[in-house]
Amino acid sequence: MVGNQSLVRVENEESRNQISSKRRNFIKAASGAGIISTAGCLDKLSKSRGQNWPSGQVEIIAPWAAGGGSDRTSRAVADAAEKHTEATWNVKNQTGGSGSVGMSAVANAKPNGLTLGCTAPEICLYEHLGIADLSPDNITPIMQYTQMPATIVVHENSKYNSLDKFLSFAKSNPGKVKMANSGTGSSWHMAGAAFVHEAGIDVKHVPYDGAKPAITATLNGEVDCATVGAVEVAPQVRDGPLEALGVMYDEKLESLPQTPTMKQQGVDIVIGSWLAHFGPKDLPNDVRDSIVDTYNAVYEDKKFKKFMDNNNFLRVKRGPDELKKFLDEKYKYYGQLVKEIDVNK
């Protein structure tokens, strides 16, 4: 176990209580201060808050490769946002540094609301791992919109197509298993390292610039397995050619109904990732509030909800104030987790 407080269980009771097995389609946490309800709002939003926002094209920077959860959901947000503003929205992939390159570009952008970004647990990890001088204090939180439990996948023709076989081989061959992740210090790297620590095995972590390249490496035999988001591999697990060894969650997922949890198989771990959008640190309050209004409309947008549902993304909402508190808590959590486990093994 990792510490006396079970630090590998990254989702605390507050987070887990927000989500039950019968609430995949619509999950709405209590709104933080400053959130304005926009349910049913289908018209263009008023500019009464940030008078000049948006005054041009809005760009969302996805800090990982195209095809992953950050990229796909950001494009869905941009698509919906165009219906609720008078601006064009674009998504740009800016990879590198386990997401720090793209996130830093947003944090350092002109604070006019025209450059936004996608973030994940990595924002709470960079300083602890010495990857970048970037933390929740360097951004303006806008909204969290999803949560993604982790899983470990292998090729369906792998010699260890069950968790028992995988653990047995790894214990008998320390350091021989190559485990792909979405970048050194990424949330999937941390999930893999936490799993390895909890299971008492030794593997070689292999970083890639995003979940999709890590999954591809597993498919073509470059690595033995990958630790990624369950939602990112659900179609390939259901229809082949991947096999999920277990989900790092409290309960089975509707997207992977045949896959047991790790806990059910003897490895007591709950860990994963989440996605949120943010702006530069010094974003004016009136501009931030206008962006939040738009994101509230996006979250309730029928097409956006259909995309999330059809692609098995759990819908979890945190507004700017609640998200800021959440980020600060996770920053402390990951700082302790980094001290407890050897993420470089």
Coordinates of C-alpha atoms in Angstrom, one line a residue:
M1 CA 0.0 0.0 0.0
V2 CA 1.1 3.6 -0.6
G3 CA 1.2 5.4 2.7
N4 CA -1.3 5.1 5.5
Q5 CA -3.8 7.3 3.7
S6 CA -4.1 5.0 0.6
L7 CA -2.7 7.7 -1.6
V8 CA -3.0 5.6 -4.8
R9 CA -6.8 6.2 -4.5
V10 CA -6.6 9.4 -6.3
E11 CA -10.3 10.0 -6.5
N12 CA -11.4 11.0 -3.0
E13 CA -14.8 10.3 -1.5
E14 CA -16.2 13.6 -2.7
S15 CA -15.4 12.8 -6.3
R16 CA -16.6 9.2 -6.1
N17 CA -19.9 10.2 -4.5
Q18 CA -20.6 12.4 -7.5
I19 CA -20.7 9.4 -9.7
S20 CA -22.8 6.3 -9.4
S21 CA -23.1 3.4 -11.9
K22 CA -26.5 4.7 -13.1
R23 CA -25.5 8.3 -13.6
R24 CA -23.1 8.0 -16.6
N25 CA -25.4 10.1 -18.9
F26 CA -25.8 13.1 -16.7
I27 CA -23.7 14.0 -13.7
K28 CA -23.8 17.5 -12.3
A29 CA -21.9 18.5 -9.2
A30 CA -23.1 21.4 -7.1
S31 CA -22.0 24.6 -8.9
G32 CA -19.3 26.8 -7.3
A33 CA -19.8 30.5 -6.7
G34 CA -20.0 32.5 -9.9
I35 CA -21.6 29.8 -12.0
I36 CA -24.8 30.9 -13.8
S37 CA -27.3 28.3 -15.0
T38 CA -27.8 28.2 -18.7
A39 CA -30.0 25.1 -19.1
G40 CA -32.1 25.4 -22.2
C41 CA -30.1 28.4 -23.6
L42 CA -29.7 27.8 -27.3
D43 CA -29.3 31.4 -28.5
K44 CA -26.1 33.3 -28.9
L45 CA -24.9 34.5 -25.5
S46 CA -24.9 38.1 -24.5
K47 CA -21.7 40.1 -24.3
S48 CA -22.9 42.0 -21.2
R49 CA -20.0 40.6 -19.1
G50 CA -16.9 40.8 -21.2
Q51 CA -18.0 43.5 -23.7
N52 CA -15.3 42.6 -26.2
W53 CA -15.2 38.8 -25.8
P54 CA -14.9 37.0 -28.1
S55 CA -13.4 39.7 -30.4
G56 CA -11.8 37.2 -32.8
Q57 CA -11.1 33.5 -33.3
V58 CA -10.9 31.4 -30.1
E59 CA -8.2 28.8 -30.1
I60 CA -8.2 25.8 -27.7
I61 CA -4.8 24.2 -27.3
A62 CA -4.9 20.4 -26.8
P63 CA -1.5 19.5 -25.2
W64 CA -1.5 15.9 -26.4
A65 CA -1.7 14.2 -29.8
A66 CA -4.8 14.1 -32.0
G67 CA -7.2 11.3 -31.3
G68 CA -6.8 11.2 -27.6
G69 CA -9.4 12.3 -25.0
S70 CA -8.0 15.8 -24.7
D71 CA -8.1 16.4 -28.4
R72 CA -11.5 14.8 -29.1
T73 CA -13.4 16.4 -26.2
S74 CA -11.8 19.8 -27.0
R75 CA -13.0 19.6 -30.5
A76 CA -16.5 18.7 -29.3
V77 CA -16.4 21.8 -27.0
A78 CA -15.3 24.0 -29.9
D79 CA -18.0 22.7 -32.1
A80 CA -20.7 23.4 -29.6
A81 CA -19.2 26.8 -28.5
E82 CA -19.6 28.1 -32.1
K83 CA -23.4 27.8 -31.7
H84 CA -23.3 29.9 -28.6
T85 CA -21.0 32.7 -29.6
E86 CA -20.3 34.8 -32.7
A87 CA -16.8 33.6 -33.1
T88 CA -14.9 30.8 -34.9
W89 CA -13.4 28.2 -32.5
N90 CA -10.4 26.2 -33.5
V91 CA -8.4 23.4 -31.8
K92 CA -4.6 23.2 -32.1
N93 CA -2.5 20.2 -30.9
Q94 CA 0.7 21.4 -29.3
T95 CA 2.5 18.4 -27.8
G96 CA 5.7 17.8 -25.8
G97 CA 6.9 17.7 -22.2
S98 CA 4.0 15.5 -21.0
G99 CA 1.6 18.2 -22.0
S100 CA 3.6 21.0 -20.4
V101 CA 4.5 22.6 -23.8
G102 CA 0.9 23.2 -24.8
M103 CA -0.3 24.2 -21.3
S104 CA 2.6 26.6 -20.8
A105 CA 1.6 28.2 -24.2
V106 CA -1.8 28.9 -22.8
A107 CA -0.6 30.1 -19.4
N108 CA 1.7 32.6 -21.1
A109 CA -0.8 33.7 -23.8
K110 CA -2.3 37.2 -23.9
P111 CA -5.1 37.2 -21.3
N112 CA -7.9 38.2 -23.7
G113 CA -9.9 35.0 -23.7
L114 CA -8.9 34.0 -27.2
T115 CA -6.4 31.3 -26.2
L116 CA -7.8 28.6 -24.0
G117 CA -6.3 25.2 -23.1
C118 CA -7.1 21.7 -21.9
T119 CA -5.6 20.5 -18.7
A120 CA -5.5 17.3 -16.7
P121 CA -3.8 16.0 -13.5
E122 CA -0.4 16.8 -15.1
I123 CA -0.9 20.5 -14.1
C124 CA -0.6 19.3 -10.5
L125 CA 2.5 17.2 -11.2
Y126 CA 5.0 19.2 -13.3
E127 CA 6.6 21.1 -10.4
H128 CA 6.8 18.0 -8.2
L129 CA 8.6 16.1 -11.0
G130 CA 10.8 19.0 -12.1
I131 CA 9.3 18.9 -15.6
A132 CA 8.2 22.5 -15.8
D133 CA 7.6 25.6 -13.7
L134 CA 3.8 25.2 -14.1
S135 CA 1.1 24.7 -11.5
P136 CA -2.6 25.5 -10.8
D137 CA -1.4 28.9 -9.6
N138 CA -0.3 29.8 -13.2
I139 CA -3.8 29.4 -14.8
T140 CA -7.4 30.6 -14.7
P141 CA -9.7 27.6 -14.2
I142 CA -12.8 27.6 -16.4
M143 CA -14.6 24.2 -16.2
Q144 CA -14.0 20.5 -15.7
Y145 CA -16.3 18.5 -17.8
T146 CA -15.2 14.8 -17.6
Q147 CA -13.4 12.2 -15.5
M148 CA -11.6 9.1 -16.9
P149 CA -10.7 6.0 -14.9
A150 CA -7.4 4.2 -15.9
T151 CA -7.0 0.8 -17.4
I152 CA -4.2 -1.4 -18.6
V153 CA -4.5 -2.9 -22.0
V154 CA -2.6 -5.6 -24.0
H155 CA -2.9 -6.9 -27.5
E156 CA -5.7 -9.6 -27.6
N157 CA -3.0 -12.1 -28.8
S158 CA -0.7 -11.3 -25.9
K159 CA 0.7 -14.2 -23.9
Y160 CA -0.7 -12.6 -20.8
N161 CA -4.3 -11.8 -21.6
S162 CA -5.5 -11.8 -18.0
L163 CA -4.3 -9.9 -15.0
D164 CA -3.2 -13.0 -13.2
K165 CA -1.0 -14.1 -16.2
F166 CA 0.3 -10.5 -16.5
L167 CA 1.3 -10.2 -12.8
S168 CA 2.8 -13.7 -12.8
F169 CA 5.0 -12.9 -15.8
A170 CA 6.0 -9.5 -14.4
K171 CA 7.0 -10.9 -11.0
S172 CA 9.0 -13.7 -12.6
N173 CA 10.7 -11.3 -15.1
P174 CA 11.4 -8.0 -13.3
G175 CA 12.0 -5.1 -15.7
K176 CA 11.1 -7.1 -18.8
V177 CA 7.5 -5.8 -19.3
K178 CA 7.4 -2.6 -21.4
M179 CA 4.5 -0.4 -20.3
A180 CA 3.5 2.6 -22.5
N181 CA 2.1 5.8 -21.2
S182 CA 1.2 9.3 -22.5
G183 CA 4.5 10.9 -21.4
T184 CA 6.8 11.0 -18.4
G185 CA 5.0 12.6 -15.5
S186 CA 1.6 12.3 -17.2
S187 CA -1.5 11.1 -15.4
W188 CA -1.3 7.8 -17.2
H189 CA 2.4 7.4 -16.2
M190 CA 1.4 8.1 -12.6
A191 CA -1.5 5.6 -12.8
G192 CA 0.9 3.0 -14.2
A193 CA 3.5 3.7 -11.6
A194 CA 1.0 3.6 -8.8
F195 CA -0.4 0.3 -10.1
V196 CA 3.1 -1.2 -10.4
H197 CA 3.9 -0.1 -6.8
E198 CA 0.6 -1.5 -5.5
A199 CA 1.0 -4.8 -7.3
G200 CA 4.6 -5.3 -6.2
I201 CA 6.1 -5.7 -9.7
D202 CA 8.8 -4.0 -11.7
V203 CA 8.3 -2.8 -15.3
K204 CA 9.9 -0.5 -17.8
H205 CA 7.9 2.7 -18.4
V206 CA 7.9 3.9 -22.0
P207 CA 6.7 7.4 -22.6
Y208 CA 4.8 8.7 -25.7
D209 CA 3.3 12.1 -26.7
G210 CA -0.2 11.2 -25.8
A211 CA -2.5 8.2 -25.2
K212 CA -3.1 7.4 -28.9
P213 CA 0.6 6.8 -29.7
A214 CA 0.8 4.7 -26.6
I215 CA -2.1 2.6 -27.7
T216 CA -0.7 2.3 -31.2
A217 CA 2.6 1.1 -29.7
T218 CA 0.7 -1.6 -27.9
L219 CA -1.1 -2.6 -31.1
N220 CA 2.1 -2.9 -33.2
G221 CA 4.1 -4.7 -30.6
E222 CA 6.6 -1.9 -29.6
V223 CA 5.5 -2.4 -26.0
D224 CA 3.7 -5.1 -24.0
C225 CA 0.9 -3.0 -22.6
A226 CA -0.3 0.6 -22.1
T227 CA -1.8 2.4 -19.1
V228 CA -4.4 4.8 -20.6
G229 CA -8.0 6.0 -20.0
A230 CA -10.7 3.3 -20.2
V231 CA -12.8 5.5 -22.5
E232 CA -9.9 5.9 -25.0
V233 CA -9.7 2.1 -25.6
A234 CA -13.2 1.0 -25.0
P235 CA -14.1 0.5 -28.7
Q236 CA -10.9 -1.5 -29.4
V237 CA -11.5 -3.6 -26.3
R238 CA -15.1 -4.4 -27.2
D239 CA -14.5 -5.1 -30.9
G240 CA -10.8 -6.0 -30.8
P241 CA -7.8 -6.0 -31.0
L242 CA -7.1 -5.0 -27.4
E243 CA -7.8 -6.7 -24.1
A244 CA -8.3 -4.7 -20.9
L245 CA -6.8 -6.4 -17.8
G246 CA -8.9 -4.4 -15.4
V247 CA -10.2 -0.9 -14.6
M248 CA -8.7 1.2 -11.8
Y249 CA -12.1 2.3 -10.5
D250 CA -14.5 1.5 -7.7
E251 CA -17.0 -0.3 -9.9
K252 CA -17.3 -1.8 -13.4
L253 CA -17.7 0.7 -16.2
E254 CA -20.7 0.6 -18.6
S255 CA -18.2 1.2 -21.5
L256 CA -16.3 -2.0 -20.5
P257 CA -19.0 -4.2 -19.0
Q258 CA -16.9 -7.4 -19.3
T259 CA -13.8 -6.0 -17.6
P260 CA -13.6 -6.4 -13.8
T261 CA -12.0 -3.8 -11.6
M262 CA -8.5 -4.2 -10.3
K263 CA -9.8 -4.3 -6.8
Q264 CA -12.0 -7.3 -7.7
Q265 CA -8.8 -9.0 -8.8
G266 CA -6.8 -8.3 -5.7
V267 CA -5.0 -5.0 -6.6
D268 CA -6.7 -2.3 -4.5
I269 CA -6.2 0.8 -6.7
V270 CA -8.5 3.6 -7.9
I271 CA -6.8 6.2 -10.1
G272 CA -7.3 8.0 -13.4
S273 CA -7.5 11.3 -15.0
W274 CA -9.9 14.2 -15.7
L275 CA -10.1 17.0 -18.3
A276 CA -10.8 20.7 -17.8
H277 CA -10.4 23.9 -19.8
F278 CA -8.5 27.0 -18.6
G279 CA -7.2 30.4 -19.6
P280 CA -4.1 32.4 -18.8
K281 CA -3.5 33.4 -15.2
D282 CA -4.4 37.1 -15.5
L283 CA -7.7 36.7 -17.4
P284 CA -10.0 39.6 -16.4
N285 CA -12.9 38.6 -14.3
D286 CA -15.5 39.9 -16.8
V287 CA -13.9 37.9 -19.7
R288 CA -13.6 34.8 -17.5
D289 CA -17.3 35.1 -16.6
S290 CA -18.3 35.4 -20.2
I291 CA -16.3 32.3 -21.1
V292 CA -17.9 30.4 -18.2
D293 CA -21.4 31.4 -19.4
T294 CA -20.4 29.9 -22.8
Y295 CA -19.1 26.7 -21.2
N296 CA -22.2 26.3 -19.2
A297 CA -24.2 26.4 -22.4
V298 CA -21.8 24.0 -24.1
Y299 CA -22.1 21.5 -21.1
E300 CA -25.9 21.5 -21.6
D301 CA -25.8 21.5 -25.4
K302 CA -27.6 18.5 -26.9
K303 CA -25.0 17.7 -29.5
F304 CA -22.2 17.9 -26.9
K305 CA -24.0 15.7 -24.4
K306 CA -24.7 13.2 -27.3
F307 CA -21.0 13.2 -28.1
M308 CA -20.0 12.5 -24.5
D309 CA -22.6 9.8 -24.1
N310 CA -21.8 8.1 -27.4
N311 CA -18.1 8.1 -26.7
N312 CA -18.4 6.8 -23.1
F313 CA -17.0 10.0 -21.4
L314 CA -18.3 10.3 -17.8
R315 CA -19.8 13.8 -17.5
V316 CA -18.5 15.6 -14.4
K317 CA -18.9 19.4 -14.0
R318 CA -16.8 21.7 -11.8
G319 CA -17.1 25.5 -12.3
P320 CA -14.1 27.9 -11.9
D321 CA -14.2 28.3 -8.1
E322 CA -14.8 24.6 -7.4
L323 CA -12.2 23.6 -10.0
K324 CA -9.6 25.9 -8.4
K325 CA -10.2 24.2 -5.0
F326 CA -10.0 20.8 -6.6
L327 CA -6.7 21.6 -8.4
D328 CA -5.2 22.9 -5.2
E329 CA -6.2 19.7 -3.4
K330 CA -4.7 17.5 -6.2
Y331 CA -1.5 19.5 -6.3
K332 CA -0.9 18.6 -2.6
Y333 CA -2.0 15.0 -3.2
Y334 CA 0.3 14.4 -6.1
G335 CA 3.2 16.0 -4.3
Q336 CA 2.8 13.4 -1.6
L337 CA 2.3 10.6 -4.1
V338 CA 5.5 11.5 -5.9
K339 CA 7.4 11.2 -2.6
E340 CA 5.9 7.8 -1.9
I341 CA 6.5 6.0 -5.1
D342 CA 9.4 5.8 -7.6
V343 CA 7.9 7.0 -10.8
N344 CA 11.1 6.4 -12.7
K345 CA 11.2 2.6 -12.1

